[in-house]
Amino acid sequence: MKQEKGTKRIIIAIDGPAASGKSTTARRVAQQLGYIYIDTGAMYRSVTLKVLQLGLLDHLRRSPESVSDVIKDISIRFEGDRVFLNDSDVTAEIRDNRVSREVSFISSLKHVRDRLREMQQEFGRQRGVVMDGRDIGTVVFPDAELKIFLVADSRERAKRRYAELIAKCPDGGELPDLDVLEDEIIKRDRADAEREHAPLTKHVDAFEIDTSDLTIDRQVDIVYNLALDLQKDCR
Ligand code: CDP
């Protein structure tokens, strides 16, 4: 959709726990508004993948400051739906379960957060961006014109993750149990909400939307219409 003449490009921050529908909503709202979409979870996942590739996880648990060596030369860019880490396409690998299991630890490290926050603020410098994550409305863009906080029941979120895994692996090989998946999601949410730096929390100005019983079309519509109103207000 084309940008309407005379409207201002805004920043839309979408935060919330795992599998609450952030990325699908953010991607579609960005498409409809002609904005760019930045998946900040993919950035934390990329750093985690790099740490795993270098075999440094145990070392970092003992000496978290040394993560600065890993991130000093890191480059992350988005091309449409693809994510590139230092020029290699890591779109599929960053969704591996071993990355999902370790990402909360890596994203709790201050050096990592400081570096990625700088990159994220640079991505949003021109505004006209939809960014999703855990701390976008609270820390990265506290001045975002539209802040959304998506939530959903943990069982429903586990079912969504399960459906994604089936779609990725239709022969059913290596599918985790639904209870295990729900447990992993709850543990990751807790780690994200209880960490010291930029914990997952709702900004006081954020609109909270419970997506448990909403279709994707409906949740996209709600956010899109809020954005249209704000674009007009910001003229
Ligand atoms: O897709 P899903 O909701 O499962 O997670 P994600 O958005 O890919 O984010 C993966 C992890 O990265 C989260 O569980 C957080 O630990 C971390 N993260 C963060 O700390 N801050 C952000 N802005 C985005 C993600």
Tab-separated table of C-alpha atoms and ligand atoms in Angstrom:
chain	number	residue	atom	x	y	z
A	1	MET	CA	0.000	0.000	0.000
A	2	LYS	CA	1.294	3.491	-0.860
A	3	GLN	CA	2.047	6.093	1.769
A	4	GLU	CA	-0.796	8.642	1.810
A	5	LYS	CA	0.303	12.143	0.902
A	6	GLY	CA	0.632	14.414	3.918
A	7	THR	CA	0.869	11.636	6.508
A	8	LYS	CA	3.878	11.262	8.723
A	9	ARG	CA	5.856	8.043	8.896
A	10	ILE	CA	5.784	6.690	12.435
A	11	ILE	CA	7.500	4.005	14.507
A	12	ILE	CA	5.418	1.025	15.558
A	13	ALA	CA	6.840	-1.006	18.448
A	14	ILE	CA	5.354	-4.469	18.989
A	15	ASP	CA	6.438	-6.297	22.124
A	16	GLY	CA	5.236	-9.409	23.875
A	17	PRO	CA	6.138	-12.915	24.991
A	18	ALA	CA	7.185	-15.814	22.720
A	19	ALA	CA	4.745	-16.865	19.987
A	20	SER	CA	2.206	-14.157	20.824
A	21	GLY	CA	1.897	-13.309	17.114
A	22	LYS	CA	4.359	-10.411	16.990
A	23	SER	CA	6.290	-11.278	13.862
A	24	THR	CA	3.306	-12.199	11.684
A	25	THR	CA	1.454	-9.070	12.756
A	26	ALA	CA	4.510	-6.825	12.392
A	27	ARG	CA	5.408	-8.179	8.921
A	28	ARG	CA	1.888	-7.729	7.559
A	29	VAL	CA	1.315	-4.296	9.053
A	30	ALA	CA	4.672	-3.178	7.599
A	31	GLN	CA	3.673	-4.488	4.153
A	32	GLN	CA	0.321	-2.721	4.261
A	33	LEU	CA	1.871	0.592	5.302
A	34	GLY	CA	4.897	0.354	2.969
A	35	TYR	CA	7.195	0.364	6.022
A	36	ILE	CA	10.254	-1.748	6.756
A	37	TYR	CA	9.960	-4.606	9.218
A	38	ILE	CA	12.734	-5.381	11.700
A	39	ASP	CA	12.587	-8.635	13.658
A	40	THR	CA	14.857	-7.918	16.644
A	41	GLY	CA	14.431	-11.481	17.954
A	42	ALA	CA	16.222	-12.601	14.763
A	43	MET	CA	19.130	-10.325	15.756
A	44	TYR	CA	19.439	-11.898	19.232
A	45	ARG	CA	19.087	-15.319	17.632
A	46	SER	CA	21.890	-14.481	15.162
A	47	VAL	CA	24.296	-13.558	17.978
A	48	THR	CA	23.336	-16.792	19.774
A	49	LEU	CA	24.023	-18.805	16.618
A	50	LYS	CA	27.430	-17.159	16.297
A	51	VAL	CA	28.293	-18.058	19.913
A	52	LEU	CA	27.235	-21.677	19.303
A	53	GLN	CA	29.221	-21.857	16.050
A	54	LEU	CA	32.313	-20.615	17.889
A	55	GLY	CA	31.728	-23.137	20.709
A	56	LEU	CA	31.867	-20.324	23.282
A	57	LEU	CA	28.684	-20.903	25.267
A	58	ASP	CA	30.284	-22.473	28.367
A	59	HIS	CA	33.074	-19.937	28.306
A	60	LEU	CA	30.533	-17.075	28.257
A	61	ARG	CA	28.609	-18.535	31.172
A	62	ARG	CA	31.817	-18.285	33.216
A	63	SER	CA	32.971	-14.973	31.767
A	64	PRO	CA	30.023	-13.028	30.279
A	65	GLU	CA	32.062	-9.866	29.520
A	66	SER	CA	34.088	-11.728	26.885
A	67	VAL	CA	30.993	-11.628	24.650
A	68	SER	CA	32.297	-8.220	23.529
A	69	ASP	CA	34.883	-10.071	21.357
A	70	VAL	CA	32.071	-11.952	19.601
A	71	ILE	CA	29.941	-8.896	18.849
A	72	LYS	CA	32.544	-6.307	17.991
A	73	ASP	CA	32.680	-7.225	14.277
A	74	ILE	CA	29.199	-8.614	13.888
A	75	SER	CA	27.015	-7.366	11.071
A	76	ILE	CA	23.342	-8.238	10.724
A	77	ARG	CA	21.157	-7.173	7.846
A	78	PHE	CA	17.685	-7.975	6.542
A	79	GLU	CA	16.768	-8.538	2.895
A	80	GLY	CA	13.012	-8.982	2.734
A	81	ASP	CA	12.324	-12.032	4.899
A	82	ARG	CA	15.956	-13.212	4.919
A	83	VAL	CA	18.434	-12.537	7.727
A	84	PHE	CA	22.173	-12.268	6.999
A	85	LEU	CA	24.848	-12.641	9.655
A	86	ASN	CA	28.197	-11.368	8.336
A	87	ASP	CA	26.892	-11.988	4.797
A	88	SER	CA	25.718	-15.590	5.316
A	89	ASP	CA	22.044	-16.349	5.128
A	90	VAL	CA	21.058	-17.690	8.584
A	91	THR	CA	17.265	-17.380	8.204
A	92	ALA	CA	16.577	-21.100	8.795
A	93	GLU	CA	19.380	-21.868	11.270
A	94	ILE	CA	18.406	-19.176	13.789
A	95	ARG	CA	15.039	-20.952	14.281
A	96	ASP	CA	16.703	-24.205	15.441
A	97	ASN	CA	15.614	-25.397	18.863
A	98	ARG	CA	19.198	-25.245	20.216
A	99	VAL	CA	19.223	-21.502	19.378
A	100	SER	CA	15.784	-21.043	21.013
A	101	ARG	CA	17.046	-22.765	24.171
A	102	GLU	CA	20.097	-20.503	24.587
A	103	VAL	CA	18.854	-17.165	23.226
A	104	SER	CA	17.481	-15.899	26.561
A	105	PHE	CA	20.899	-16.266	28.172
A	106	ILE	CA	22.690	-14.446	25.331
A	107	SER	CA	20.088	-11.689	25.241
A	108	SER	CA	20.477	-11.102	28.985
A	109	LEU	CA	24.074	-9.894	28.440
A	110	LYS	CA	24.496	-6.142	28.656
A	111	HIS	CA	27.177	-5.889	25.944
A	112	VAL	CA	24.920	-7.718	23.514
A	113	ARG	CA	21.923	-5.548	24.302
A	114	ASP	CA	23.912	-2.316	24.026
A	115	ARG	CA	25.307	-3.262	20.612
A	116	LEU	CA	22.013	-4.498	19.166
A	117	ARG	CA	20.090	-1.523	20.537
A	118	GLU	CA	22.441	0.796	18.619
A	119	MET	CA	21.850	-1.170	15.414
A	120	GLN	CA	18.076	-1.148	15.967
A	121	GLN	CA	17.976	2.588	16.577
A	122	GLU	CA	19.938	3.084	13.364
A	123	PHE	CA	17.442	0.883	11.427
A	124	GLY	CA	14.617	3.113	12.717
A	125	ARG	CA	16.350	6.447	12.222
A	126	GLN	CA	14.246	7.386	9.190
A	127	ARG	CA	11.063	6.177	10.938
A	128	GLY	CA	8.527	4.263	8.803
A	129	VAL	CA	9.411	1.046	10.641
A	130	VAL	CA	7.596	-1.749	12.439
A	131	MET	CA	9.903	-3.381	14.965
A	132	ASP	CA	9.043	-6.344	17.151
A	133	GLY	CA	10.769	-7.728	20.237
A	134	ARG	CA	10.723	-7.500	24.010
A	135	ASP	CA	11.970	-3.984	24.794
A	136	ILE	CA	11.165	-1.927	21.700
A	137	GLY	CA	8.489	0.307	23.257
A	138	THR	CA	10.275	0.512	26.613
A	139	VAL	CA	13.973	0.909	25.733
A	140	VAL	CA	14.785	1.013	22.009
A	141	PHE	CA	12.080	3.474	20.917
A	142	PRO	CA	10.313	4.840	23.999
A	143	ASP	CA	9.178	7.667	21.685
A	144	ALA	CA	7.457	5.245	19.256
A	145	GLU	CA	4.121	6.783	18.244
A	146	LEU	CA	2.376	3.392	18.445
A	147	LYS	CA	3.232	0.805	21.087
A	148	ILE	CA	1.539	-2.576	21.087
A	149	PHE	CA	1.863	-5.346	23.659
A	150	LEU	CA	0.609	-8.714	22.386
A	151	VAL	CA	-0.252	-11.492	24.815
A	152	ALA	CA	-1.867	-14.928	24.480
A	153	ASP	CA	-2.531	-17.966	26.615
A	154	SER	CA	0.594	-20.185	26.906
A	155	ARG	CA	-1.175	-23.340	25.646
A	156	GLU	CA	-2.383	-21.478	22.571
A	157	ARG	CA	1.139	-20.142	21.965
A	158	ALA	CA	2.609	-23.650	22.264
A	159	LYS	CA	0.042	-24.892	19.705
A	160	ARG	CA	1.092	-22.144	17.281
A	161	ARG	CA	4.794	-23.067	17.667
A	162	TYR	CA	3.876	-26.733	17.161
A	163	ALA	CA	2.000	-25.912	13.943
A	164	GLU	CA	5.045	-23.943	12.703
A	165	LEU	CA	7.322	-26.917	13.416
A	166	ILE	CA	4.971	-29.308	11.570
A	167	ALA	CA	4.915	-26.952	8.594
A	168	LYS	CA	8.735	-26.917	8.577
A	169	CYS	CA	9.051	-30.680	8.970
A	170	PRO	CA	5.925	-32.359	7.462
A	171	ASP	CA	7.206	-35.955	7.969
A	172	GLY	CA	6.909	-35.380	11.754
A	173	GLY	CA	10.553	-36.308	12.530
A	174	GLU	CA	11.904	-34.896	15.828
A	175	LEU	CA	8.723	-33.069	16.837
A	176	PRO	CA	8.751	-32.139	20.525
A	177	ASP	CA	5.797	-32.911	22.743
A	178	LEU	CA	3.247	-30.073	23.110
A	179	ASP	CA	3.726	-30.043	26.915
A	180	VAL	CA	7.508	-29.749	26.512
A	181	LEU	CA	7.068	-26.925	24.030
A	182	GLU	CA	4.718	-25.064	26.392
A	183	ASP	CA	7.153	-25.553	29.258
A	184	GLU	CA	10.060	-24.144	27.182
A	185	ILE	CA	7.980	-21.119	26.209
A	186	ILE	CA	6.994	-20.428	29.842
A	187	LYS	CA	10.633	-20.745	30.980
A	188	ARG	CA	11.866	-18.395	28.239
A	189	ASP	CA	9.159	-15.814	29.086
A	190	ARG	CA	10.169	-15.967	32.723
A	191	ALA	CA	13.866	-15.507	31.891
A	192	ASP	CA	13.026	-12.579	29.570
A	193	ALA	CA	10.785	-10.901	32.162
A	194	GLU	CA	13.094	-11.393	35.146
A	195	ARG	CA	16.435	-10.371	33.618
A	196	GLU	CA	18.257	-7.275	34.834
A	197	HIS	CA	18.730	-5.437	31.528
A	198	ALA	CA	15.706	-4.394	29.438
A	199	PRO	CA	13.302	-7.044	30.750
A	200	LEU	CA	10.110	-7.920	28.899
A	201	THR	CA	7.521	-5.523	30.258
A	202	LYS	CA	4.592	-3.528	28.981
A	203	HIS	CA	5.069	0.231	28.514
A	204	VAL	CA	2.336	2.220	30.314
A	205	ASP	CA	1.233	3.719	26.971
A	206	ALA	CA	1.111	0.386	25.104
A	207	PHE	CA	-2.154	-1.044	23.796
A	208	GLU	CA	-2.438	-4.592	25.115
A	209	ILE	CA	-4.072	-7.047	22.725
A	210	ASP	CA	-4.856	-10.628	23.756
A	211	THR	CA	-4.527	-12.691	20.567
A	212	SER	CA	-5.623	-16.051	22.084
A	213	ASP	CA	-8.965	-15.970	20.262
A	214	LEU	CA	-8.152	-13.603	17.421
A	215	THR	CA	-7.483	-14.573	13.824
A	216	ILE	CA	-4.294	-13.210	12.270
A	217	ASP	CA	-6.402	-11.036	9.936
A	218	ARG	CA	-8.212	-9.503	12.886
A	219	GLN	CA	-5.075	-8.707	14.887
A	220	VAL	CA	-3.387	-7.219	11.811
A	221	ASP	CA	-6.486	-5.084	11.196
A	222	ILE	CA	-6.523	-3.742	14.759
A	223	VAL	CA	-2.866	-2.656	14.637
A	224	TYR	CA	-3.128	-1.329	11.079
A	225	ASN	CA	-6.143	0.856	11.930
A	226	LEU	CA	-4.455	2.236	15.053
A	227	ALA	CA	-1.420	3.076	12.888
A	228	LEU	CA	-3.536	4.838	10.251
A	229	ASP	CA	-5.153	7.019	12.922
A	230	LEU	CA	-1.803	7.934	14.416
A	231	GLN	CA	-0.254	8.684	11.036
A	232	LYS	CA	-3.067	11.190	10.472
A	233	ASP	CA	-2.660	12.706	13.960
A	234	CYS	CA	1.071	13.147	13.304
A	235	ARG	CA	0.580	15.048	10.044
B	1	CDP	O1	9.679	-15.768	17.954
B	1	CDP	P1	9.738	-15.777	19.454
B	1	CDP	O2	8.692	-14.901	20.055
B	1	CDP	O3	9.801	-17.131	20.047
B	1	CDP	O4	11.116	-15.162	19.906
B	1	CDP	P2	11.969	-14.074	19.187
B	1	CDP	O5	11.182	-12.811	18.989
B	1	CDP	O6	12.642	-14.675	18.018
B	1	CDP	O7	13.053	-13.727	20.305
B	1	CDP	C1	13.954	-14.713	20.773
B	1	CDP	C2	14.543	-14.265	22.099
B	1	CDP	O8	15.372	-13.109	21.867
B	1	CDP	C3	13.584	-13.858	23.192
B	1	CDP	O9	13.107	-14.954	23.958
B	1	CDP	C4	14.438	-12.895	24.021
B	1	CDP	O10	15.255	-13.631	24.925
B	1	CDP	C5	15.349	-12.257	23.007
B	1	CDP	N1	14.912	-10.907	22.593
B	1	CDP	C6	15.211	-9.854	23.425
B	1	CDP	O11	15.770	-10.040	24.492
B	1	CDP	N2	14.901	-8.585	23.055
B	1	CDP	C7	14.292	-8.327	21.889
B	1	CDP	N3	14.032	-7.080	21.547
B	1	CDP	C8	13.954	-9.395	21.028
B	1	CDP	C9	14.263	-10.691	21.426
